[in-house]
Amino acid sequence: MTAGVATHNGRALALKDVPFLEPSQFRGWLVNGVRDKGRRIASYFGVAGGPESGPAADGIGLVAVLADDANGRLSVARASCDGASFASLFPEIAQAHLFEREIAEQYGVTFEGHPWLKPVRYHHSYRPGHDAWGRPSDAAIPPGVMDFFRVEGDEVHEVAVGPVHAGVIEPGHFRFQCHGEQVFHLEIALGYQHRGVERALVGGPTKRTLPYMETVAGDTTIGHALAYSHAVEALAGTQVSARAHAIRGIALELERLANHVGDLGALAGDVAYLPTAAYCGRLRGDFLNMTAEICGSRFGRGLLRPGGVGFDLLPAQVEDLRSRVAVARREVTEAVELLWDTPSVRERFDHTGTVTPEDAESVGLVGPAARACGIQRDVRHDFPAGIYRFVHLPVMTAHHGDVNSRAYVRWLEVQQSISFILDQLDGVPAGGPGAAAGALKPDSLVVSLTEGWRGEICHVAMTDAAGRFSRYKITDPSFHNWIGLALALRDGQISDFPLCNKSFNLSYCGHDL
Amino acid sequence: MLKALLARAHQGHRTMAYPAGEPPAMPERFRGAPTLDPAKCPDGCRSCADVCPTDAINKDGPLALDLGRCLFCMECVTACPDGAIAFTNDYRLATRRREDLLARGQELALADALERNLRRLFGRSLKLRVVSAGDCNACSADVNVLGTIGWDLGRFGINYVASPRHADGLLITGPVTENMRLALRKTYDAVPSPKIVIAVGACAISGGPFADHPEQHGGASSVVPVDLFIPGCPPHPLTILDGLLRLLGRVEEQRRVPRG
C-alpha cells in the first residue's frame, strides 16, 4: 500500500479501510501528492494511544488528508510514529510547517529537519512526560516566550506588538524585523486564545459539543456548526431534509455576507475612507439581524444541529427576509462601489500586501485569500455538500494577490451570496426542519469540509469502538492563512500592517482552539 | 465625488433614537431574560438540568437558573415537559453583583448606577479598554458594533480607547485563558485608579462552555474585581448598551422589572 484511501467530503469510512503506510511511503505519498500532483494538505494531525496509534506501542498515529481540488477527491492515510521523532516534510512541502509544529506540541514528537519547530499554542503535551522541547510537565509555559527569527545589522530594528492590541480585536503577538518603514520579516505568535477545545471534544458527542462548535470561532458559528453537523450525519447515517439544507445554505451565506460586508467597511476605515466604513458597519449588522430573525441569535447560535435545523422558516419570514435582502443589496452596492471609484482608496489598496500565486499554492492558502491570487479553490464548488450539491456556484477569483484583490473577491462573493439567498427564498423546499441524528458508527472516520467565509473549514472525526469521538480534529481556515499574512508584509511598509491584517481578517480563537 | 454625495443622501441618518425614544425592536425569536415558574416542576424532575450544556440549572432544590452561565440555547425549554422555563424578549439583563444573576422566578435586580463619586467622574465620559481574553469573537464583535453609526456609543461619552493608560476601566470578554491571564492583569494594573471592570458574556462571567477546562480561569473575576456583569452568549448589543447606561445612571426607568 503506497497511497491513501479515496473518499469524498462527508462520507464515513471504516477505520480499518484507512491504510497505515510505512513512514517513508507516507512521506512519499504526501510529497508526491502535493509537489507533483497539485494536491494540498487539508488536515494532518496526531492521535494518541489505543489502536489508532497503529503498530508502534507507546507511539502515536499520524493521520493526513490530501485534497484534490480539481477532481473533488480526498484521500486519507495514516502512519505510525514511535512517539519520539518523525522526519519533517517541511523541507519538501512548505504547507506542512504548522501542522508539524502542532503535532509536536500536542504529542511531544520532534520533527527532524524542521527548521523552525516552535510551539503553536503554548500548552502542555497531551501525553504527559513527552515534550518536544524537553520541558518538565510541571513547568509553566508562558505564551510567546520562544526564539523569534531576527534580522541583524546596523539600523535594523524590531517592533513587537500585542497580545493586547489598540483596537477591539483578539490577542496575538506580532514581531516585525524592520529597516526603517520596510518590513523584512514578520513572525506571528498566537495561542493566547487557547481554551482546550480539541482536548474537550474527545469522548463526545456530549451536550456541550454543539456549543463548542459554535464557539470555535464565534463569527463562523454557522460554518463550524455545519461542518460538525455533516460529520455527525455521515457517522450516524442521517438523511437531512431538502428544506433543512436550504435553510443551512441561507444561514451560511448570511454569515458570509455579514463578515464580507463588515470587512469591506473596515478596509475602508483603515484607509480613512469614512463613507463606506460607516455604511458597511451598519449594513453588516443588517445581515446579522437577518440571521437573528431566523433563529433569535445574530450569530446563528442554535440554528444548526446534527440532523437538520433548530428553527424552521415561516412563510412570513421568507417574505420579510426577501424584502430585507433586496434593500440590503441596493444599499451595499452603493456603499461598496464607492471604493472602486475613489482614487485615494485604490492608491492604498492596489499593490499593497501582495502574495504571489506560487507562494499561495506553496503554503496552501484557502478562501478569499487564495482566490485573490487567482487560485480556483472553494469547497462549495470543489467538494460540494448539502445545498451546494444542487446549486452550483462558480468560483470568484481576482488575480493580483494584493489588498485590492482580497477586497474585490469579497465584493464578488457578496453579490453571489445575495443572489443565492434570493434564489433559495423563491423556492424553499417543503418538508420538516429535521430530526435528531442517531448513534455514531463505531471505528469510523469522516472528513467534513465547509466553505466558511474565511475559507475551508476541515473537521475530521474519528470514533472508537463505542461510537464516541476518539479524536476530533478542527482545522480553521486561519490555520492555513496566518502565514499568508506574514508573506504579504514582506518588503511592505509596517504602516500597511493594519490594512493587510484586515484584508485577511483571520481568526485567533479559530486558530488557537 | 458626486456619487459619494448621492450615497450620503440615500443612506440617510441611521443613529437610533434610543434611549430618548423607543429601543429597536428585538427579533421575535430573540432569547432574553427568562421566566421561571418553579411551582410547575414535578417532584424530582430536572430534565432541564440534565440537558443544560453549562450546568446553569441547579440539580436540587427549587428551580434556579444562573444567567452568568446560561448560553440562552433553549435546550432546557425544549426538555421541560411542564413549561416551567421560558425566554422572553426582554433584553435587560445586566447586574452589578454576580449573585443577582441567579434567576429563581423573582424580579431580576438590574444594575444600579455607580456610586456618586464614580458617577461624577465617569457619568459623562467613560473610556474603556477592551480586552479579549479567550473569547470566540462573538462578544468582541457585538461590543465593537456599538461603535457603529446605528448605535453611536460616542454620543454617551463612552469610547473604546487604544491604551489602558487612556482608560477609566476595562471591558473584558472571554473566560480568561491561562495564556491571557498575565496580559489581562498587566492591562488592569496599567489603568489609572479609580477604575471599573465590565464583564461581557457567559465566558467572562463564568467561563461559559469552557468553565471546567484547566486552560482557562472561569471568567474575569478570577483576576480582577468586576463592577458590571452582562450575560449572554453573546449578549445582544442592546443588552450591552443597556448595561453600560444603567451603570452610568442614564436609563430613566424603574430599576426593578417584574418577571413572570
mmCIF file of C-alpha atoms in Angstrom, chain B residues 28-158:
data_model
loop_
_atom_site.group_PDB
_atom_site.id
_atom_site.type_symbol
_atom_site.label_atom_id
_atom_site.label_comp_id
_atom_site.label_asym_id
_atom_site.label_seq_id
_atom_site.Cartn_x
_atom_site.Cartn_y
_atom_site.Cartn_z
ATOM 1 C CA GLU B 28 -39.416 37.595 17.625
ATOM 2 C CA ARG B 29 -37.189 34.591 18.334
ATOM 3 C CA PHE B 30 -34.699 36.601 20.386
ATOM 4 C CA ARG B 31 -33.991 34.931 23.735
ATOM 5 C CA GLY B 32 -33.685 37.465 26.527
ATOM 6 C CA ALA B 33 -34.496 37.347 30.211
ATOM 7 C CA PRO B 34 -36.043 34.007 31.227
ATOM 8 C CA THR B 35 -39.181 33.497 33.262
ATOM 9 C CA LEU B 36 -39.118 30.630 35.721
ATOM 10 C CA ASP B 37 -42.052 29.038 37.424
ATOM 11 C CA PRO B 38 -40.659 26.558 39.971
ATOM 12 C CA ALA B 39 -44.228 25.697 41.039
ATOM 13 C CA LYS B 40 -44.649 23.855 37.732
ATOM 14 C CA CYS B 41 -41.738 21.487 38.383
ATOM 15 C CA PRO B 42 -42.954 17.965 39.213
ATOM 16 C CA ASP B 43 -41.184 16.384 42.167
ATOM 17 C CA GLY B 44 -37.719 15.198 41.324
ATOM 18 C CA CYS B 45 -37.808 16.353 37.691
ATOM 19 C CA ARG B 46 -34.691 18.063 36.414
ATOM 20 C CA SER B 47 -34.897 17.264 32.718
ATOM 21 C CA CYS B 48 -33.747 20.841 32.135
ATOM 22 C CA ALA B 49 -30.605 20.492 34.239
ATOM 23 C CA ASP B 50 -29.724 17.216 32.529
ATOM 24 C CA VAL B 51 -29.556 18.830 29.094
ATOM 25 C CA CYS B 52 -28.034 22.173 30.079
ATOM 26 C CA PRO B 53 -24.597 22.334 28.409
ATOM 27 C CA THR B 54 -23.080 24.605 31.069
ATOM 28 C CA ASP B 55 -24.862 23.252 34.179
ATOM 29 C CA ALA B 56 -26.525 26.618 34.641
ATOM 30 C CA ILE B 57 -29.561 24.960 36.253
ATOM 31 C CA ASN B 58 -29.369 23.551 39.779
ATOM 32 C CA LYS B 59 -29.839 19.829 40.268
ATOM 33 C CA ASP B 60 -31.518 20.068 43.694
ATOM 34 C CA GLY B 61 -33.848 22.469 45.463
ATOM 35 C CA PRO B 62 -36.266 24.895 43.854
ATOM 36 C CA LEU B 63 -35.560 25.611 40.199
ATOM 37 C CA ALA B 64 -32.869 28.246 39.659
ATOM 38 C CA LEU B 65 -31.068 29.309 36.501
ATOM 39 C CA ASP B 66 -27.689 31.029 36.637
ATOM 40 C CA LEU B 67 -27.732 33.636 33.882
ATOM 41 C CA GLY B 68 -23.993 34.013 34.281
ATOM 42 C CA ARG B 69 -23.562 30.508 32.886
ATOM 43 C CA CYS B 70 -26.562 30.410 30.553
ATOM 44 C CA LEU B 71 -25.884 30.224 26.802
ATOM 45 C CA PHE B 72 -29.559 31.014 26.026
ATOM 46 C CA CYS B 73 -29.586 27.876 23.878
ATOM 47 C CA MET B 74 -33.178 26.724 24.547
ATOM 48 C CA GLU B 75 -32.251 23.132 25.405
ATOM 49 C CA CYS B 76 -33.942 23.466 28.819
ATOM 50 C CA VAL B 77 -37.114 24.921 27.337
ATOM 51 C CA THR B 78 -37.333 22.043 24.861
ATOM 52 C CA ALA B 79 -36.637 19.447 27.543
ATOM 53 C CA CYS B 80 -39.115 20.759 30.132
ATOM 54 C CA PRO B 81 -42.389 18.823 29.939
ATOM 55 C CA ASP B 82 -44.275 21.403 32.012
ATOM 56 C CA GLY B 83 -43.300 24.784 30.613
ATOM 57 C CA ALA B 84 -41.536 25.887 33.778
ATOM 58 C CA ILE B 85 -38.886 27.819 31.823
ATOM 59 C CA ALA B 86 -39.418 30.326 29.018
ATOM 60 C CA PHE B 87 -37.271 33.024 27.488
ATOM 61 C CA THR B 88 -38.856 36.427 26.991
ATOM 62 C CA ASN B 89 -37.954 39.157 24.552
ATOM 63 C CA ASP B 90 -36.620 41.346 27.360
ATOM 64 C CA TYR B 91 -33.074 42.446 26.566
ATOM 65 C CA ARG B 92 -32.352 43.900 30.041
ATOM 66 C CA LEU B 93 -30.019 41.533 31.865
ATOM 67 C CA ALA B 94 -27.053 43.396 33.349
ATOM 68 C CA THR B 95 -26.402 43.279 37.089
ATOM 69 C CA ARG B 96 -23.851 44.756 39.476
ATOM 70 C CA ARG B 97 -23.429 41.610 41.579
ATOM 71 C CA ARG B 98 -22.667 38.082 40.431
ATOM 72 C CA GLU B 99 -25.317 36.580 42.736
ATOM 73 C CA ASP B 100 -28.020 38.767 41.199
ATOM 74 C CA LEU B 101 -27.722 36.695 38.027
ATOM 75 C CA LEU B 102 -29.354 33.730 39.722
ATOM 76 C CA ALA B 103 -32.916 33.642 38.376
ATOM 77 C CA ARG B 104 -35.409 31.814 40.590
ATOM 78 C CA GLY B 105 -38.620 33.315 39.285
ATOM 79 C CA GLN B 106 -38.098 36.569 41.153
ATOM 80 C CA GLU B 107 -37.536 40.054 39.805
ATOM 81 C CA LEU B 108 -34.062 40.408 38.406
ATOM 82 C CA ALA B 109 -32.110 43.076 40.282
ATOM 83 C CA LEU B 110 -30.858 45.007 37.292
ATOM 84 C CA ALA B 111 -27.693 47.053 37.613
ATOM 85 C CA ASP B 112 -27.586 50.062 39.902
ATOM 86 C CA ALA B 113 -25.747 53.163 38.881
ATOM 87 C CA LEU B 114 -22.181 53.655 40.037
ATOM 88 C CA GLU B 115 -21.594 55.242 43.402
ATOM 89 C CA ARG B 116 -21.883 59.003 43.440
ATOM 90 C CA ASN B 117 -18.208 59.887 43.261
ATOM 91 C CA LEU B 118 -17.520 57.483 40.389
ATOM 92 C CA ARG B 119 -20.595 58.663 38.574
ATOM 93 C CA ARG B 120 -19.316 62.196 38.826
ATOM 94 C CA LEU B 121 -16.061 61.064 37.251
ATOM 95 C CA PHE B 122 -17.363 58.719 34.567
ATOM 96 C CA GLY B 123 -21.015 59.723 34.070
ATOM 97 C CA ARG B 124 -20.337 61.867 31.037
ATOM 98 C CA SER B 125 -17.034 60.423 29.877
ATOM 99 C CA LEU B 126 -16.151 56.772 30.179
ATOM 100 C CA LYS B 127 -13.146 55.481 28.270
ATOM 101 C CA LEU B 128 -12.855 51.713 28.106
ATOM 102 C CA ARG B 129 -10.024 49.419 27.075
ATOM 103 C CA VAL B 130 -11.494 46.240 25.626
ATOM 104 C CA VAL B 131 -9.570 43.046 26.391
ATOM 105 C CA SER B 132 -10.430 39.792 24.678
ATOM 106 C CA ALA B 133 -9.184 37.010 26.933
ATOM 107 C CA GLY B 134 -10.155 33.853 25.107
ATOM 108 C CA ASP B 135 -13.477 34.994 23.649
ATOM 109 C CA CYS B 136 -14.741 33.491 20.421
ATOM 110 C CA ASN B 137 -15.016 36.901 18.760
ATOM 111 C CA ALA B 138 -18.808 36.972 19.023
ATOM 112 C CA CYS B 139 -18.794 39.073 22.217
ATOM 113 C CA SER B 140 -15.987 41.193 20.781
ATOM 114 C CA ALA B 141 -17.976 41.742 17.626
ATOM 115 C CA ASP B 142 -21.123 42.870 19.399
ATOM 116 C CA VAL B 143 -19.116 45.086 21.748
ATOM 117 C CA ASN B 144 -17.477 46.605 18.697
ATOM 118 C CA VAL B 145 -20.771 47.130 16.892
ATOM 119 C CA LEU B 146 -21.796 49.704 19.491
ATOM 120 C CA GLY B 147 -19.230 51.982 17.877
ATOM 121 C CA THR B 148 -21.008 51.895 14.501
ATOM 122 C CA ILE B 149 -23.370 54.624 13.378
ATOM 123 C CA GLY B 150 -26.583 52.846 14.314
ATOM 124 C CA TRP B 151 -25.598 52.718 17.983
ATOM 125 C CA ASP B 152 -23.053 55.531 18.140
ATOM 126 C CA LEU B 153 -21.722 54.862 21.617
ATOM 127 C CA GLY B 154 -19.735 58.093 21.441
ATOM 128 C CA ARG B 155 -22.900 60.156 21.927
ATOM 129 C CA PHE B 156 -22.990 58.924 25.538
ATOM 130 C CA GLY B 157 -19.391 59.922 26.114
ATOM 131 C CA ILE B 158 -18.384 56.246 26.080
#
